[in-house]
JSON list of C-alpha atoms in Angstrom, two decimals:
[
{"chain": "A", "resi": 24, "resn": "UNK", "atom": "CA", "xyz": [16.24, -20.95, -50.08]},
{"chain": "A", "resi": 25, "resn": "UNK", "atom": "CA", "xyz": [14.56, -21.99, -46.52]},
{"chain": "A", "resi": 26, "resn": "UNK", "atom": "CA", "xyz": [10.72, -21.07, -46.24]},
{"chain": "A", "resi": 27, "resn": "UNK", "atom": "CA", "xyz": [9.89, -18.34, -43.91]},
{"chain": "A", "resi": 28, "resn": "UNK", "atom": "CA", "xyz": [9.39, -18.91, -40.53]},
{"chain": "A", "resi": 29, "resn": "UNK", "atom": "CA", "xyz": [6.61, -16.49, -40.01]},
{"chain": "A", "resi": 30, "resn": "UNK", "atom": "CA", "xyz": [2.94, -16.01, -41.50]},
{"chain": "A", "resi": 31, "resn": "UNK", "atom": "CA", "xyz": [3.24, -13.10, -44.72]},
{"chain": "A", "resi": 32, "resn": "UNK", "atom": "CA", "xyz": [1.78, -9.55, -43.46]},
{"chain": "A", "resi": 33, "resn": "UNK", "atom": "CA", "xyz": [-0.63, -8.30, -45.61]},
{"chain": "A", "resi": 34, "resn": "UNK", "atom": "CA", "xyz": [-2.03, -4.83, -44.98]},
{"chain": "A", "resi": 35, "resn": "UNK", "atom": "CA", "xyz": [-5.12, -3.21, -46.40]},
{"chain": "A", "resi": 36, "resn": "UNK", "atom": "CA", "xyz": [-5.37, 0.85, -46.16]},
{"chain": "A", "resi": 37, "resn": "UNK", "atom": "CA", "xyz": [-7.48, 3.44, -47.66]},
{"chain": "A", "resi": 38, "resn": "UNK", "atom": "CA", "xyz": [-10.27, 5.94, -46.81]},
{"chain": "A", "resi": 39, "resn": "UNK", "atom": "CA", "xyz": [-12.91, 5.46, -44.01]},
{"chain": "A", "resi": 40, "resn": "UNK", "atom": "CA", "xyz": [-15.92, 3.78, -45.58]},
{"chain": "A", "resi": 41, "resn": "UNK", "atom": "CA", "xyz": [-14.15, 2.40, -48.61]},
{"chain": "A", "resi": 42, "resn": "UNK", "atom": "CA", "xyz": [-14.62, -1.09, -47.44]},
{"chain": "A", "resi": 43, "resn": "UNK", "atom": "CA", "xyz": [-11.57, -2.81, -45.54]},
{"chain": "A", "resi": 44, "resn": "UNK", "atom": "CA", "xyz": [-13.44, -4.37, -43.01]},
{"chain": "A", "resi": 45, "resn": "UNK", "atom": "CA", "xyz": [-16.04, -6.20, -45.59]},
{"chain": "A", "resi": 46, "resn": "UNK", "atom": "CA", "xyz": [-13.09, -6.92, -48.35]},
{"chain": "A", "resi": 47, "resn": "UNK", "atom": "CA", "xyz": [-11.10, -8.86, -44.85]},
{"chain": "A", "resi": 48, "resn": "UNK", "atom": "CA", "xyz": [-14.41, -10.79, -44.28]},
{"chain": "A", "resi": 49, "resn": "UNK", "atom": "CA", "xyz": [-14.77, -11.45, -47.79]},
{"chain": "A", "resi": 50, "resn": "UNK", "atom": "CA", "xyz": [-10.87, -12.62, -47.94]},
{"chain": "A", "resi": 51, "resn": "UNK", "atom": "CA", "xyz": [-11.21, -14.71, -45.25]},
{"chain": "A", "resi": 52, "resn": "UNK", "atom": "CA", "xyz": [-14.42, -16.86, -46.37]},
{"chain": "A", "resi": 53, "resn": "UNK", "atom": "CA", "xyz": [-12.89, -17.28, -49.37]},
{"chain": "A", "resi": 54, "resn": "UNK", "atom": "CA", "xyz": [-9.29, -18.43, -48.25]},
{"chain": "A", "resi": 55, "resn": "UNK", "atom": "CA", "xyz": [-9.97, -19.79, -45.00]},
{"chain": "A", "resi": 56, "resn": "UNK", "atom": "CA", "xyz": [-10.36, -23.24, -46.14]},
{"chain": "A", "resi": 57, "resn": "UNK", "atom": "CA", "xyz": [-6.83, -23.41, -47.80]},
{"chain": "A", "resi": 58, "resn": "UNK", "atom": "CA", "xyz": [-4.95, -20.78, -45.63]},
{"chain": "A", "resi": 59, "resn": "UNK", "atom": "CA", "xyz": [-4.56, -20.21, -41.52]},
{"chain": "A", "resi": 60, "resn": "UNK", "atom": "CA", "xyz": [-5.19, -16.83, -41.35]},
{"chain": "A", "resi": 61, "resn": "UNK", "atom": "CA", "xyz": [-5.40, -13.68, -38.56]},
{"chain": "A", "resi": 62, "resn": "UNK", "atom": "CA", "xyz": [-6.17, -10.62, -38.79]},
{"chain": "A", "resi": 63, "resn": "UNK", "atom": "CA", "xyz": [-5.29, -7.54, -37.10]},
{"chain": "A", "resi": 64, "resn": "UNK", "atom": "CA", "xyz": [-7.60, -4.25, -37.09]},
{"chain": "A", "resi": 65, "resn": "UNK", "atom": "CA", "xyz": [-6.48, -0.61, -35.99]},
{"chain": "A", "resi": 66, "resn": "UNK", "atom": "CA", "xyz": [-9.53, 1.82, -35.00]},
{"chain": "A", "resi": 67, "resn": "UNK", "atom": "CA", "xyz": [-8.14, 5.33, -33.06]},
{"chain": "A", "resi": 68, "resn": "UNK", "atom": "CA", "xyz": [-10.85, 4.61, -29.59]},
{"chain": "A", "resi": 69, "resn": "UNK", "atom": "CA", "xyz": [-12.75, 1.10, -30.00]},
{"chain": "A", "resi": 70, "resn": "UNK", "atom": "CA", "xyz": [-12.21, -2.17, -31.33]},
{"chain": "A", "resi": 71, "resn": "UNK", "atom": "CA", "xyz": [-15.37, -1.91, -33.67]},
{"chain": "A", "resi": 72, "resn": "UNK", "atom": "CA", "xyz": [-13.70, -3.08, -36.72]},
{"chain": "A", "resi": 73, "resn": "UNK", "atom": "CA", "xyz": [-12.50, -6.44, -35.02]},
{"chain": "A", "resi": 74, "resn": "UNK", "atom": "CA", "xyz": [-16.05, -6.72, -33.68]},
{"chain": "A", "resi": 75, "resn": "UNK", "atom": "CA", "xyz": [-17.84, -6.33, -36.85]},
{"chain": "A", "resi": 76, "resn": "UNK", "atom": "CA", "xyz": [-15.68, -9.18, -37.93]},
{"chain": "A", "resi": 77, "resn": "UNK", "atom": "CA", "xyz": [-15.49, -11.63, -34.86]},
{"chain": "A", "resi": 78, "resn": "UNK", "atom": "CA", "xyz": [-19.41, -11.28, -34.84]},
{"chain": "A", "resi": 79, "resn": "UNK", "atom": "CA", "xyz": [-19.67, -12.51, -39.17]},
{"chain": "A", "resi": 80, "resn": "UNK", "atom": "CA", "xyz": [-17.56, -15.33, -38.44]},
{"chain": "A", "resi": 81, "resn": "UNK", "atom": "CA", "xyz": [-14.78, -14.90, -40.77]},
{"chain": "A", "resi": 82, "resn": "UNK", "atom": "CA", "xyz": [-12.41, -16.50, -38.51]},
{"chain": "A", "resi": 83, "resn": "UNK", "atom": "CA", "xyz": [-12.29, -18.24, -34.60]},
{"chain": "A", "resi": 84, "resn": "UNK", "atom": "CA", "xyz": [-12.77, -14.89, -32.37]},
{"chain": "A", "resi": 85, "resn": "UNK", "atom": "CA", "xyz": [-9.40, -15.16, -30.98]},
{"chain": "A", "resi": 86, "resn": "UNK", "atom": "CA", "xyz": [-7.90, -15.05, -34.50]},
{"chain": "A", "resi": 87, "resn": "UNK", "atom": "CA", "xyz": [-9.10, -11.42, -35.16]},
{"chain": "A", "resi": 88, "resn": "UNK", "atom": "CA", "xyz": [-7.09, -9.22, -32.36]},
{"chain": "A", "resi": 89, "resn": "UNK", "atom": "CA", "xyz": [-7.35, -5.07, -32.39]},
{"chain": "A", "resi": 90, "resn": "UNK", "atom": "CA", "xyz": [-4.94, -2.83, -31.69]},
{"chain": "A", "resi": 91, "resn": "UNK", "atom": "CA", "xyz": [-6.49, 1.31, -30.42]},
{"chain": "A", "resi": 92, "resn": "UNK", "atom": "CA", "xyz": [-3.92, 3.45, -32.18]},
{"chain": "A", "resi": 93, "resn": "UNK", "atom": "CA", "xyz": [-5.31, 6.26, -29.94]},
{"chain": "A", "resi": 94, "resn": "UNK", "atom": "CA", "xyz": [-3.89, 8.90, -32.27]},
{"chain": "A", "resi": 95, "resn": "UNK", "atom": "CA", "xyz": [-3.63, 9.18, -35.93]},
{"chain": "A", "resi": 96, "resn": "UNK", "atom": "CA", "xyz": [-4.26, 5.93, -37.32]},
{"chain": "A", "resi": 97, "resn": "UNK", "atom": "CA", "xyz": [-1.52, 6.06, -39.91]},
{"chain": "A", "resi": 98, "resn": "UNK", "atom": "CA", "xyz": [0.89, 6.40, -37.15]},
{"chain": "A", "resi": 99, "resn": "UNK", "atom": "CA", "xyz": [0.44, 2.98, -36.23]},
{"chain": "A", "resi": 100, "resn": "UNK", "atom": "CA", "xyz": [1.10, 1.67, -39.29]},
{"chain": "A", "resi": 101, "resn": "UNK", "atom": "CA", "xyz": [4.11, 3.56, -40.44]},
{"chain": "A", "resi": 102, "resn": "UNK", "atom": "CA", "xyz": [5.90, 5.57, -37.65]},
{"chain": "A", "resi": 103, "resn": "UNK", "atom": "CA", "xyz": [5.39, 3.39, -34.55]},
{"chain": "A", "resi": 104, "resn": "UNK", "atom": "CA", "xyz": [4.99, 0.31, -35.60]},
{"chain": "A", "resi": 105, "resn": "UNK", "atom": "CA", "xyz": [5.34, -1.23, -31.81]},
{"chain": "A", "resi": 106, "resn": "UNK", "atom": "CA", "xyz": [1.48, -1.74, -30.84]},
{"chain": "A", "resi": 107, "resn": "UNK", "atom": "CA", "xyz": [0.75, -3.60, -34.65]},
{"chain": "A", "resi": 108, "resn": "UNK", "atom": "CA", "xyz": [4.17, -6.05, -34.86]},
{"chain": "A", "resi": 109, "resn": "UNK", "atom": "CA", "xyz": [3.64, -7.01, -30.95]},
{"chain": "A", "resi": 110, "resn": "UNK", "atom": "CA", "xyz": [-0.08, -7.47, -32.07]},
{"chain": "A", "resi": 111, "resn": "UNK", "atom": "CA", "xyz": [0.69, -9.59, -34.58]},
{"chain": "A", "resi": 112, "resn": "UNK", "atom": "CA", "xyz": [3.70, -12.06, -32.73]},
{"chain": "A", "resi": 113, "resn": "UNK", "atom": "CA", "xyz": [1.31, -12.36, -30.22]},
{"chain": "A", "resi": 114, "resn": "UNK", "atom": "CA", "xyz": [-1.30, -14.03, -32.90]},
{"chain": "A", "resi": 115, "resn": "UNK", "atom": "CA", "xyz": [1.41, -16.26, -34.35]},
{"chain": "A", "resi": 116, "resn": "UNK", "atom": "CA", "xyz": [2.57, -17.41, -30.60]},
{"chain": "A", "resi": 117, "resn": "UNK", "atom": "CA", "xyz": [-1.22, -18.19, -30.18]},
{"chain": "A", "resi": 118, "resn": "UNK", "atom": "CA", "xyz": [-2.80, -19.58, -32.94]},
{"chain": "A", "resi": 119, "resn": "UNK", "atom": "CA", "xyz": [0.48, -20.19, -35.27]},
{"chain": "A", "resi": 120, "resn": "UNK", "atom": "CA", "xyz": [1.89, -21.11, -37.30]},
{"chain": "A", "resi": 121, "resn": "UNK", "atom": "CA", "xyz": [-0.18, -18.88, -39.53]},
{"chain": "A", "resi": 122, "resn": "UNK", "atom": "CA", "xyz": [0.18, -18.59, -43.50]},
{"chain": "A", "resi": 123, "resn": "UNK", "atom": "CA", "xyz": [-1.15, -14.80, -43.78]},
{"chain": "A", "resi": 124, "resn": "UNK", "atom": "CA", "xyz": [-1.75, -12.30, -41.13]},
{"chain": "A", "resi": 125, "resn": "UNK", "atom": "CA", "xyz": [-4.53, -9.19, -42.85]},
{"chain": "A", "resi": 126, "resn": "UNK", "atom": "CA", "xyz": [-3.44, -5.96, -40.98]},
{"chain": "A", "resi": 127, "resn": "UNK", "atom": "CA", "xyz": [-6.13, -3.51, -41.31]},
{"chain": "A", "resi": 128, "resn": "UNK", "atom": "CA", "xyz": [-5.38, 0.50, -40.90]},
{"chain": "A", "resi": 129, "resn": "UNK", "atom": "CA", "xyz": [-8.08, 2.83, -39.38]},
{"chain": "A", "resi": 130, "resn": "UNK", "atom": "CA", "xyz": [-9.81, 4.66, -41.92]},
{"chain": "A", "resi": 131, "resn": "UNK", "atom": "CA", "xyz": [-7.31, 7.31, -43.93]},
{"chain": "A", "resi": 132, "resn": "UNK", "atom": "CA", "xyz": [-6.52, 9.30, -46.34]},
{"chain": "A", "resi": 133, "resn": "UNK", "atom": "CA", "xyz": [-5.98, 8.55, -49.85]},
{"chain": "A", "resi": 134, "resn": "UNK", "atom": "CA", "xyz": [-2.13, 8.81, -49.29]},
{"chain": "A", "resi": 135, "resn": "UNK", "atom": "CA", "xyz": [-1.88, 6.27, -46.18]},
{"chain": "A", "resi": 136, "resn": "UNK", "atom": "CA", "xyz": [1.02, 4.15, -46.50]},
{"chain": "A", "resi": 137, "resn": "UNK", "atom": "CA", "xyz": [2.24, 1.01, -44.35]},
{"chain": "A", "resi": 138, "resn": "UNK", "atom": "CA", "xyz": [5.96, 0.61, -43.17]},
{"chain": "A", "resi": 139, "resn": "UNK", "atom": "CA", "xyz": [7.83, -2.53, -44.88]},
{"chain": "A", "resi": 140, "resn": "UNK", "atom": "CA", "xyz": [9.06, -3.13, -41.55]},
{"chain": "A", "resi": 141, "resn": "UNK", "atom": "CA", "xyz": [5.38, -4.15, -40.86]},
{"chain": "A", "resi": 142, "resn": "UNK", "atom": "CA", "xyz": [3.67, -5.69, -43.82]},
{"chain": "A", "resi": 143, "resn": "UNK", "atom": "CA", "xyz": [5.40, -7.58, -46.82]},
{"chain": "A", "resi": 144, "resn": "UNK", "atom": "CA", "xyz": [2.50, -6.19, -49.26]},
{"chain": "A", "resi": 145, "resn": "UNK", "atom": "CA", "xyz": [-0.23, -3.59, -49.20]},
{"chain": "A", "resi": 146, "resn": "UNK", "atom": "CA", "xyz": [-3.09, -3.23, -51.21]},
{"chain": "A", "resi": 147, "resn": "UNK", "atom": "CA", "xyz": [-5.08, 0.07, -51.19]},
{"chain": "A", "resi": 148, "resn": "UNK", "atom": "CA", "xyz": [-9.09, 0.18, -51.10]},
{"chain": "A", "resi": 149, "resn": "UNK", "atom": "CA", "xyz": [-11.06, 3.03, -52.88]},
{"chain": "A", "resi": 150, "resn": "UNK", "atom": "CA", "xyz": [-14.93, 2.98, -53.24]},
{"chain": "A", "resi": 151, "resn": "UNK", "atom": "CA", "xyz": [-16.92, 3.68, -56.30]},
{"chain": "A", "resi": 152, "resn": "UNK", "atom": "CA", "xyz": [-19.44, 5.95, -53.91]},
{"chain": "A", "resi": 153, "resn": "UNK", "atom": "CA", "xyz": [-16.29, 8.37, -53.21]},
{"chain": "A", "resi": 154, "resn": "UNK", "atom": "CA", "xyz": [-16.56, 9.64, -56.27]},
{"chain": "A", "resi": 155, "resn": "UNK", "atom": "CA", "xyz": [-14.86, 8.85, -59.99]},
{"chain": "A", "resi": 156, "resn": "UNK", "atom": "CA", "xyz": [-12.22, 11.43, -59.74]},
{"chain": "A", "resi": 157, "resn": "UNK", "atom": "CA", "xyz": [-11.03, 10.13, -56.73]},
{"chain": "A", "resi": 158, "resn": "UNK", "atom": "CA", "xyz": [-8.43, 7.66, -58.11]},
{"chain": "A", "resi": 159, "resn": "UNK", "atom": "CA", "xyz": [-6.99, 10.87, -60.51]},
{"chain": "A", "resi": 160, "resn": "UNK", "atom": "CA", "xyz": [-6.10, 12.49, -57.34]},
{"chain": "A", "resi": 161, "resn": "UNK", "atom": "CA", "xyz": [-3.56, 9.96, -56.77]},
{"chain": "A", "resi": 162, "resn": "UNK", "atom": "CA", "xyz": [-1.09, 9.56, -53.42]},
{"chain": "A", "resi": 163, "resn": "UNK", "atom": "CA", "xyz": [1.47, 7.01, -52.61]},
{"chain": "A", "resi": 164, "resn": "UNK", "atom": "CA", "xyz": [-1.30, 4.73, -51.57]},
{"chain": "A", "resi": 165, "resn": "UNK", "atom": "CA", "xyz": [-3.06, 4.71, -55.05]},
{"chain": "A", "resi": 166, "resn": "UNK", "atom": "CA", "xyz": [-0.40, 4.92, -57.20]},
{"chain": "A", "resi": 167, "resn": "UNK", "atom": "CA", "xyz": [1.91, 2.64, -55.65]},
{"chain": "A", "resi": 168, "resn": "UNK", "atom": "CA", "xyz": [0.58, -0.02, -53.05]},
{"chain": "A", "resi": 169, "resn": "UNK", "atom": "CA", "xyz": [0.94, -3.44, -54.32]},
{"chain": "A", "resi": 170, "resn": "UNK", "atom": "CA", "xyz": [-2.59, -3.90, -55.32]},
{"chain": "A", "resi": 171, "resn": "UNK", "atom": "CA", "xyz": [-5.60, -0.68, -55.94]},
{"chain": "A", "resi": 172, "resn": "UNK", "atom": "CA", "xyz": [-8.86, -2.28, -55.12]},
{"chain": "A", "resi": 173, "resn": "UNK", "atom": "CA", "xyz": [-12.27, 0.03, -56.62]},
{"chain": "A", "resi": 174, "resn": "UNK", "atom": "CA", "xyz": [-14.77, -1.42, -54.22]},
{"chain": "A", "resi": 175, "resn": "UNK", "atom": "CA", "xyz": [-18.26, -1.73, -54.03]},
{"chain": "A", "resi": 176, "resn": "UNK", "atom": "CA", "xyz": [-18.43, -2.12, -57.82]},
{"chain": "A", "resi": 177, "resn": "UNK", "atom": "CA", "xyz": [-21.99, -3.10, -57.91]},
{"chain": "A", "resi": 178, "resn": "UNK", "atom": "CA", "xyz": [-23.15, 0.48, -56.28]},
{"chain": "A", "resi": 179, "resn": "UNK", "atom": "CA", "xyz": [-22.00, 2.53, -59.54]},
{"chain": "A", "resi": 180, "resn": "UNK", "atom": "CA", "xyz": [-24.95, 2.97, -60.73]},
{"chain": "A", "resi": 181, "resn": "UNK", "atom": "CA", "xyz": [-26.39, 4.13, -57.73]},
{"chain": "A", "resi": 182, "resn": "UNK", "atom": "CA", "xyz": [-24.33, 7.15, -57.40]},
{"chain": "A", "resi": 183, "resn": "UNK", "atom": "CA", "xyz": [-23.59, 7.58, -61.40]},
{"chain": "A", "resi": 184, "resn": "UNK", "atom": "CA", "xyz": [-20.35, 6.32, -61.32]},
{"chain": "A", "resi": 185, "resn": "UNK", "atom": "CA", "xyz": [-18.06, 4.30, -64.10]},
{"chain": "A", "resi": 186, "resn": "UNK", "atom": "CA", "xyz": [-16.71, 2.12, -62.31]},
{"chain": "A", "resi": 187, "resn": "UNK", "atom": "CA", "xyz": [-15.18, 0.24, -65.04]},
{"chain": "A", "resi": 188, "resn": "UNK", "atom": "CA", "xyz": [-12.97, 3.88, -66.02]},
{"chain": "A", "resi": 189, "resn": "UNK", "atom": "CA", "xyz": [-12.59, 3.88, -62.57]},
{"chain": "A", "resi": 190, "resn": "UNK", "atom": "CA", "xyz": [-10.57, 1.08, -63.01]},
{"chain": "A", "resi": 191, "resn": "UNK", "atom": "CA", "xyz": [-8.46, 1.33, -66.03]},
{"chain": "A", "resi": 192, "resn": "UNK", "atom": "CA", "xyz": [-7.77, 5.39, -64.90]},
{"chain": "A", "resi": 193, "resn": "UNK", "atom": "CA", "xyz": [-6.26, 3.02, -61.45]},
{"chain": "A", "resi": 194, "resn": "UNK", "atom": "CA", "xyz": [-4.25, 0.89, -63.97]},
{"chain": "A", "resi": 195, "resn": "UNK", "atom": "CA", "xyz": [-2.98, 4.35, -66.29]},
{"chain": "A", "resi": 196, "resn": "UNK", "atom": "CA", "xyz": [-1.86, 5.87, -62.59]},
{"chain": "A", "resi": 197, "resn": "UNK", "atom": "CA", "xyz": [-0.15, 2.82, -61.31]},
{"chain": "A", "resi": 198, "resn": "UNK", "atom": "CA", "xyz": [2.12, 2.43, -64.68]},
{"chain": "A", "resi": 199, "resn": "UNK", "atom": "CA", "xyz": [0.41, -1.31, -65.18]},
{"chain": "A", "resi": 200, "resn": "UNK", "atom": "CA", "xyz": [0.46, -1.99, -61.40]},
{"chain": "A", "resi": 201, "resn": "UNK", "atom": "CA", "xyz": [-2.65, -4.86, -60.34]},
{"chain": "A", "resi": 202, "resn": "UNK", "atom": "CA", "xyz": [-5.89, -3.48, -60.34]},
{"chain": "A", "resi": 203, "resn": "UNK", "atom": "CA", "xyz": [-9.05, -4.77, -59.17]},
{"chain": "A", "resi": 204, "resn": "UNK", "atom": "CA", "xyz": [-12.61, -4.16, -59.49]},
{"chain": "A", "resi": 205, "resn": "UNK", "atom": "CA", "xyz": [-14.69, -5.59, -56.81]},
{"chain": "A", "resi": 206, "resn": "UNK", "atom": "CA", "xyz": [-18.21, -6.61, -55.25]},
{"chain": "A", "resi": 207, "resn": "UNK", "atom": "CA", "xyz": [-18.32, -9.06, -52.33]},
{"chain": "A", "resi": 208, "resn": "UNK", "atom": "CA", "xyz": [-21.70, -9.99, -54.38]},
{"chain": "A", "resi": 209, "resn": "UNK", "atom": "CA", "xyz": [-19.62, -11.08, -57.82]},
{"chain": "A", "resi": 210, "resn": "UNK", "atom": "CA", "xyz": [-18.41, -14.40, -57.29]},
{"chain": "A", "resi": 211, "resn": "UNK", "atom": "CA", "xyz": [-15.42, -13.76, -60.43]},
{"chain": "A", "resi": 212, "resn": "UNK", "atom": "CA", "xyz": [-14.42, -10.15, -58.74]},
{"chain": "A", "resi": 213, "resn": "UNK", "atom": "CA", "xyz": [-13.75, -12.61, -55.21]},
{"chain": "A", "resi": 214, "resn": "UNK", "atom": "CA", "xyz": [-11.97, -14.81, -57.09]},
{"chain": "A", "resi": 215, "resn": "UNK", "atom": "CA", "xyz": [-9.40, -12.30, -58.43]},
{"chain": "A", "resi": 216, "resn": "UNK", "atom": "CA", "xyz": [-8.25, -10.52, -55.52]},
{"chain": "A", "resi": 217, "resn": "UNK", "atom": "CA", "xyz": [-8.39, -13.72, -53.89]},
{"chain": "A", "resi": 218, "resn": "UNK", "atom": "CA", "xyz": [-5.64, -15.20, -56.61]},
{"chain": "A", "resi": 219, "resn": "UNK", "atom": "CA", "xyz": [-4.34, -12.35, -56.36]},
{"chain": "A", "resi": 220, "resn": "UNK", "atom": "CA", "xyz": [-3.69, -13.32, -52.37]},
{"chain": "A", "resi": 221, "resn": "UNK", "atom": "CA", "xyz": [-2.76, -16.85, -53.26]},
{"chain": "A", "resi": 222, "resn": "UNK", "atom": "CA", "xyz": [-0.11, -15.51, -55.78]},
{"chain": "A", "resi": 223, "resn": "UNK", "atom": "CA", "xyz": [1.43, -13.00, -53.56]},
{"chain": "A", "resi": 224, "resn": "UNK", "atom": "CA", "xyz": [1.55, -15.55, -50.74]},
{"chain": "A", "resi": 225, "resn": "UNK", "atom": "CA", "xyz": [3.39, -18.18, -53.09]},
{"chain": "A", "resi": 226, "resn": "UNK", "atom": "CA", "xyz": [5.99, -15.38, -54.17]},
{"chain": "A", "resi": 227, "resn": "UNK", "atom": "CA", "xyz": [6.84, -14.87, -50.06]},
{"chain": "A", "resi": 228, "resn": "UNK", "atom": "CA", "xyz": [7.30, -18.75, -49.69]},
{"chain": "A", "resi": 229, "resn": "UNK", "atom": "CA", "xyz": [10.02, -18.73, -52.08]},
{"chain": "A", "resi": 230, "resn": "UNK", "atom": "CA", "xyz": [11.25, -15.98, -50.34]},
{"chain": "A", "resi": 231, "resn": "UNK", "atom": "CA", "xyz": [10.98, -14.01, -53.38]},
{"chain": "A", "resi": 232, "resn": "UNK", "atom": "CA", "xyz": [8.64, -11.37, -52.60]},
{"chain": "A", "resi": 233, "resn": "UNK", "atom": "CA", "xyz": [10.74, -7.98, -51.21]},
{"chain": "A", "resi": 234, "resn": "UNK", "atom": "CA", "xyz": [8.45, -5.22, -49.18]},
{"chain": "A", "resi": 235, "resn": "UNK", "atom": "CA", "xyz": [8.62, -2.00, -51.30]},
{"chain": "A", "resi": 236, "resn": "UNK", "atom": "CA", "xyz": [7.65, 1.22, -49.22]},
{"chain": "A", "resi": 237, "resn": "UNK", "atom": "CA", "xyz": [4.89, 3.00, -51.38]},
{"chain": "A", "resi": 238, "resn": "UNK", "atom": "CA", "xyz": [5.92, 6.29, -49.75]},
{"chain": "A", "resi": 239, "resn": "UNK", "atom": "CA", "xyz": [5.69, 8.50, -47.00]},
{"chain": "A", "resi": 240, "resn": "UNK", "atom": "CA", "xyz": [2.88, 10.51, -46.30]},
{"chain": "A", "resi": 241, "resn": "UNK", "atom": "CA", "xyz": [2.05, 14.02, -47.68]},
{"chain": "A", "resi": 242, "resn": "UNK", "atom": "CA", "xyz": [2.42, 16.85, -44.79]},
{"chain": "A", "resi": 243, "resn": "UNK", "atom": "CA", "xyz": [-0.94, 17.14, -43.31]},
{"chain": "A", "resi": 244, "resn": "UNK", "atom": "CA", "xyz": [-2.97, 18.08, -40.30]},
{"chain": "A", "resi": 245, "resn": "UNK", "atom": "CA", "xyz": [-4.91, 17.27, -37.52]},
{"chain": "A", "resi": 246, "resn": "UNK", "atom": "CA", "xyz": [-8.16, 19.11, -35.13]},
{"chain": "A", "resi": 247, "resn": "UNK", "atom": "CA", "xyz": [-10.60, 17.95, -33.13]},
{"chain": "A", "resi": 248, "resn": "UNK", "atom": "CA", "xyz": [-12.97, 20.40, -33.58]},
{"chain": "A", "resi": 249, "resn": "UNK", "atom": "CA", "xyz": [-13.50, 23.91, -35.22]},
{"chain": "A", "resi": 250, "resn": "UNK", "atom": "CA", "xyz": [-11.78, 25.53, -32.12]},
{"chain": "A", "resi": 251, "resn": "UNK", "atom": "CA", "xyz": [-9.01, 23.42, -31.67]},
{"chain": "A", "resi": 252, "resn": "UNK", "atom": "CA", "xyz": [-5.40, 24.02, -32.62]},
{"chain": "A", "resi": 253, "resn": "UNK", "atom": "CA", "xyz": [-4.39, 22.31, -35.76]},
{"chain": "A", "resi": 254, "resn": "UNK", "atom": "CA", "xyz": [-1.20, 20.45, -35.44]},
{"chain": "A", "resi": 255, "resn": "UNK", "atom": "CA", "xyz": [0.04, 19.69, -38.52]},
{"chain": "A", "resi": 256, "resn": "UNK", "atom": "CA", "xyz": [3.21, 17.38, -39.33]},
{"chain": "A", "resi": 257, "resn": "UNK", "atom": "CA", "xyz": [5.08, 15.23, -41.47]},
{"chain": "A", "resi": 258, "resn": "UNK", "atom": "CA", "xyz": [6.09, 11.79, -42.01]},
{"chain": "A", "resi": 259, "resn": "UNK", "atom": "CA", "xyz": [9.83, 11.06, -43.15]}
]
């Protein structure tokens, strides 16, 4: 079976504040010396996100690229998928050929979910300091992205959180999908999601590694303020 001739997708979703934006930084200092990587970050108004990152160092600034959803940021990454996909050829037709491009969602809810027709694997971010019920609550995203993350391990006992149940209630909601429990400050918790990375990215060089959709999102909706008109939809 031929390799493929483009870099593997990898998107990262979840909550605002859960940590995407560190875990990509993280990813990329530990993986940049064996994989060309990109990255691609979504924010609704500003490029902040790409920013943050092109200002750590993580990468060559050209190599991070952001794309201003301007609306909801899910929309971008599952029902026009236009602004991400042209974001992302036009990384490869600078910088490629790339091994794995890290698409980053704005900040979400716990059931964000990215097309397949965008990313080739998704893992899902959660943070200890949302609370220890928060992986119970499930959503497509939790239960059923490639990989759960429970970030910012080393804060549970800061906010009385077990981050450790947190963990093995992920594992009990994803029917033995990965889990992992990480700190950017525990050197064995890098190492994990970061074979967890190289294993993923072996699996779409034998071309064996098929893009699952984790789900649609749940009905929701949308204001600005207390006065505006929500505007509530759904996503097929």
């Amino acid at each position: 079976m031929p390799e493929p001739t483009r870099a593997m997708r990898l998107g990262v979703a979840g909550p605002v504040g859960t940590g995407k934006s560190s875990l990509i930084g993280t990813l990329c200092r530990a993986l940049s010396g064996e994989l060309r990587l990109g990255v691609v970050t979504n924010d609704i108004y500003t490029q902040e996100d790409a920013e943050m990152l092109r200002a750590a160092g993580v990468l060559e600034p050209d190599r991070i690229r952001a794309v201003e959803t301007g609306a909801c940021p899910h929309t971008a990454i599952r029902d026009d998928i236009t602004a991400n996909a042209i974001a992302v050829e036009d990384l490869e037709a600078d910088h490629g050929p790339l091994d794995v491009v890290l698409v980053e969602s704005g900040g979400d809810n716990l059931t964000a979910t990215f097309s397949p027709a965008l990313v080739d694997a998704q893992l899902f971010v959660l943070d200890v300091a949302g609370g220890g019920d928060v992986v119970r609550k499930g959503g497509p995203g939790i239960a059923r992205a490639d990989l759960l993350v429970v970030n910012k391990t080393d804060l549970a006992a800061h906010v009385d959180v077990d981050a450790e149940l947190m963990v093995e209630q992920g594992r009990a909601a994803r029917d033995g999908r990965p889990v992992v429990g990480l700190s950017r400050r525990d050197p064995a918790s890098v190492g994990e999601l970061a074979d967890w990375v190289r294993r993923t990215y072996a699996e779409f060089r034998r071309g064996a590694l098929v893009p699952s959709d984790p789900g649609p999102m749940a009905p929701h909706s949308h204001s600005r303020d207390e006065d505006a008109l929500v505007h509530g939809h759904r996503h097929a």
